[in-house]
Amino acid sequence: MAVLIDNTDDEEVRRICAAHGDRPDALLEILHELQAARGWLTDDALRAVAHILNISRAEIHGVVSFYHDYRRAPPPRFVVKICRAEACQAVGSEELAKHAEATLEQGDDAAVEAVYCLGNCALGPAVMIDDTLYGRVDRVKFDALCKKYASGKEHAS
Amino acid sequence: MTGAVRIFVPCDAAALSVGADDVVAAISAEAARRKADIQLVRNGSRGMLWLEPLVEVETPAGRMAYGAVAAGDVAGLFDANFLAGGDHPLKQGETEKIPYFAKQERLTFARCGVIDPLDLKDYEAHGGLQGLGKALKMQPAEIVAAITESGLRGRGGAGFPTGIKWKTVLEQQSGLKYICCNADEGDSGTFADRMLMEGDPFSLIEGMMIASLAVGASEGYIYLRSEYPHAAATLRKAIALWEEAGLSGKREDGSPRFKLHLRMGAGAYICGEESSMLESLEGKRGQVRAKPPIPAISGLFGKPTVVNNVLSLATAPLILAKGADYYKNYGMGRSRGTQPFQLAGDIKQGGLVEKAFGVSLRELIENYGGGTRSGRPVRTAQVGGPLGAYIPAAGFDVKMDYEALAKTGAMLGHGGVVVFNDGVDMARQARFAMAFCEIESCGKCTPCRIGAVRGKETIEKIIDGKNAPENLQLLEDLCDLMTDGSLCAMGGLTPMPVMSAVKHFPEDFGGKNAGN
Ligand SMILES: Cc1cc2nc3c(=O)[nH]c(=O)nc-3n(C[C@H](O)[C@H](O)[C@H](O)COP(=O)(O)O)c2cc1C
Ligand code: SF4
Ligand code: FES
């Protein structure tokens, strides 16, 4: 038997797992909560989860790498998800994405990510910044939103 | 005026995305300033999304609609005495008389946008809990028979008869059975599940309860995509309210008879495929399972499991309350009842239109949708999500019904209609279909995993004008292989948007020979 290194002195991980009864089937939920608490999933935290749920690190790695949501590196200050699916393509999301990549590249500590449908397909282009959804986002609205998030005023109008 | 005037402003994610919260803040502030006696209700959306934020004022003459309201319009609305239904350029008249709404057949969405989604009394006052009340007095087999008799087919895409699925689960001998609601709603151009979960979440919970009584299940899971944080918050509250009200029944030890869990996905389109969803619910990679066995026999944790879409489940209460015949009398052919269609993309009046099966695509796009938002001519519509066909404008007379669409090489899917104007490049859309399959493939089988990559490359060559005729032939062969050889419909249906684009728009693929 391999020697198990006990990483479970991580109180937060212990608490999150316990809230789900240490059940392996709740792995996605546990990872979501861990990521919400810390911003991303560190090696140490994943090792601790594996230990507590009694599953292999390979299994955890398989899960973390399968799903688009999980981060294995610290996130930027804010994440701009632009819908690149068909209904938003039909109203110019590709052009918006190009604009976003060009304007957000330098210094803002923001990331532009592609998502495929945010369920706001009648009011595209749709954009989600952190957990807030925006509709009919043209360049002007996009720039205004980014300005607000960059200056730390999260709630934009 | 006696009593507070009730003002409805949706808390639906689409309405919020265009400023509904700011409108609420402005109304509260303006009412305080003018000492107007108002009561704000946060309802779901009526589905007329181009009018969001849609503000409704309850007057003796009915609920008056104003839209699309911006925070800056609010003072003007008060000046126009909108609290008494006064005239204003944004006034749309009585909500339920707006033609877009008035001509619909709202069965599954009867309460959505009407009630406060988290008010159980309001829910009950509008017909909620009647179906469950009847189900509690029926034998499981009678419930299953009513659903079968209604003709309800799965609204998640495959259109499988719901009653037959329930019957299979009922017949399994097992101490543990599950009801799993597929709320992954990954199809682009669709948002009906989201609207319902945010606007009338109790109908879904009631539907799951009825399903549990029908098949003898003790636990249920809602698998919700993580792109819907707002729906998640609403569902959490709704489940808690439902349980507090004692509606989940009680066992001898005091625990609920039917225990409902909400689980979030993590950004994987394939997890909408039912077996992949079950893997994900077990905490694993969302890899598709080989069938058989079907989930009804061996599903979640290997137990008999009902997997149904949000809309299929949320329609069950109505069928029990009003009877199978009531539901069956809507529709055409083997497509019974109503379908919530979702109009999206470049469309003037985008939103949700619930109609009996048999309405034509043209009626939806032209009469309801009002043509394009951009004002340019419509060139095509993709029906049924990213795996659905592109239908050319000349084919819009097709009736929206499972069989009629299949006959033209298209499919209904989850009822999404995405409109494109004449600026669309169909070769690029075909390329995107392959690229999407490449990104979202679960990787289990070769035709899909490798086919999507090769398909994308081949279309890129065609776009670059390299040997278009040969590469089109290659693309067609590849599509045949994907259709025949893929384990699930992800790889199996990706050829549908690709080949429909080639067939109907050969001019975009660099040659007249493209179609053969
Ligand atoms: C790639 C793929 C994605 C799917 N996505 C969804 C989805 O997001 N929601 C859904 O209800 N069904 C989806 N389905 C269909 C499900 O596999 C299944 O047929 C459905 O959930 C059964 O419920 P119903 O009979 O009520 O439609 C998908 C199927 C495939 C192949
Ligand atoms: S067709 Fe694609 S998504 Fe479906 S099982 Fe095969 S690889 Fe996975
Ligand atoms: S396609 Fe962009 S939100 Fe649905």
XYZ file of C-alpha atoms in Angstrom, chain A residues 40-118:
79
model
C -8.654 28.513 -7.711
C -7.776 24.917 -6.963
C -4.296 24.414 -5.560
C -2.419 21.107 -5.601
C -2.482 20.973 -1.828
C -6.228 21.482 -1.652
C -6.858 18.791 -4.269
C -4.597 16.384 -2.417
C -6.546 17.035 0.755
C -9.883 16.482 -1.000
C -8.615 13.210 -2.470
C -7.562 12.046 0.939
C -10.801 12.968 2.675
C -13.061 11.499 -0.009
C -10.837 8.456 -0.303
C -10.372 8.727 -4.051
C -7.145 8.798 -6.026
C -5.448 12.013 -7.077
C -5.609 10.743 -10.642
C -9.372 10.585 -10.376
C -9.558 14.132 -9.064
C -7.235 15.308 -11.774
C -9.437 13.601 -14.348
C -12.480 15.450 -13.074
C -10.828 18.847 -12.680
C -9.400 18.727 -16.191
C -12.658 17.543 -17.775
C -14.788 20.532 -16.764
C -14.214 24.016 -18.114
C -15.114 25.778 -14.844
C -12.215 24.728 -12.665
C -9.131 26.909 -12.396
C -5.682 25.584 -11.704
C -4.079 29.023 -11.535
C -4.970 32.207 -9.669
C -7.746 34.109 -11.428
C -7.396 37.694 -12.595
C -9.288 40.455 -10.837
C -12.314 39.902 -12.999
C -13.309 37.456 -15.684
C -15.298 38.512 -18.723
C -17.095 35.628 -20.359
C -18.361 36.416 -23.831
C -20.923 34.108 -25.369
C -19.592 32.771 -28.636
C -22.525 30.503 -29.506
C -24.789 30.840 -32.531
C -27.497 33.232 -31.328
C -24.885 35.705 -30.157
C -22.801 35.178 -33.292
C -25.866 36.307 -35.240
C -25.733 39.696 -33.517
C -22.013 40.347 -33.581
C -20.403 38.534 -30.651
C -17.327 37.652 -32.707
C -16.635 41.323 -33.341
C -17.249 42.062 -29.670
C -14.804 39.339 -28.642
C -12.141 40.774 -30.929
C -12.723 44.203 -29.466
C -12.547 42.785 -25.941
C -9.305 40.975 -26.548
C -7.780 44.064 -28.077
C -8.861 46.436 -25.322
C -8.507 44.233 -22.262
C -5.099 42.809 -22.958
C -2.973 45.334 -21.197
C -2.848 45.956 -17.513
C -6.461 45.519 -16.462
C -5.841 42.201 -14.747
C -8.899 40.823 -16.493
C -9.362 37.713 -18.585
C -11.603 37.286 -21.594
C -13.040 33.805 -21.876
C -15.305 32.116 -24.396
C -18.538 30.500 -23.228
C -21.188 28.767 -25.259
C -24.590 30.139 -24.349
C -25.577 32.010 -21.214
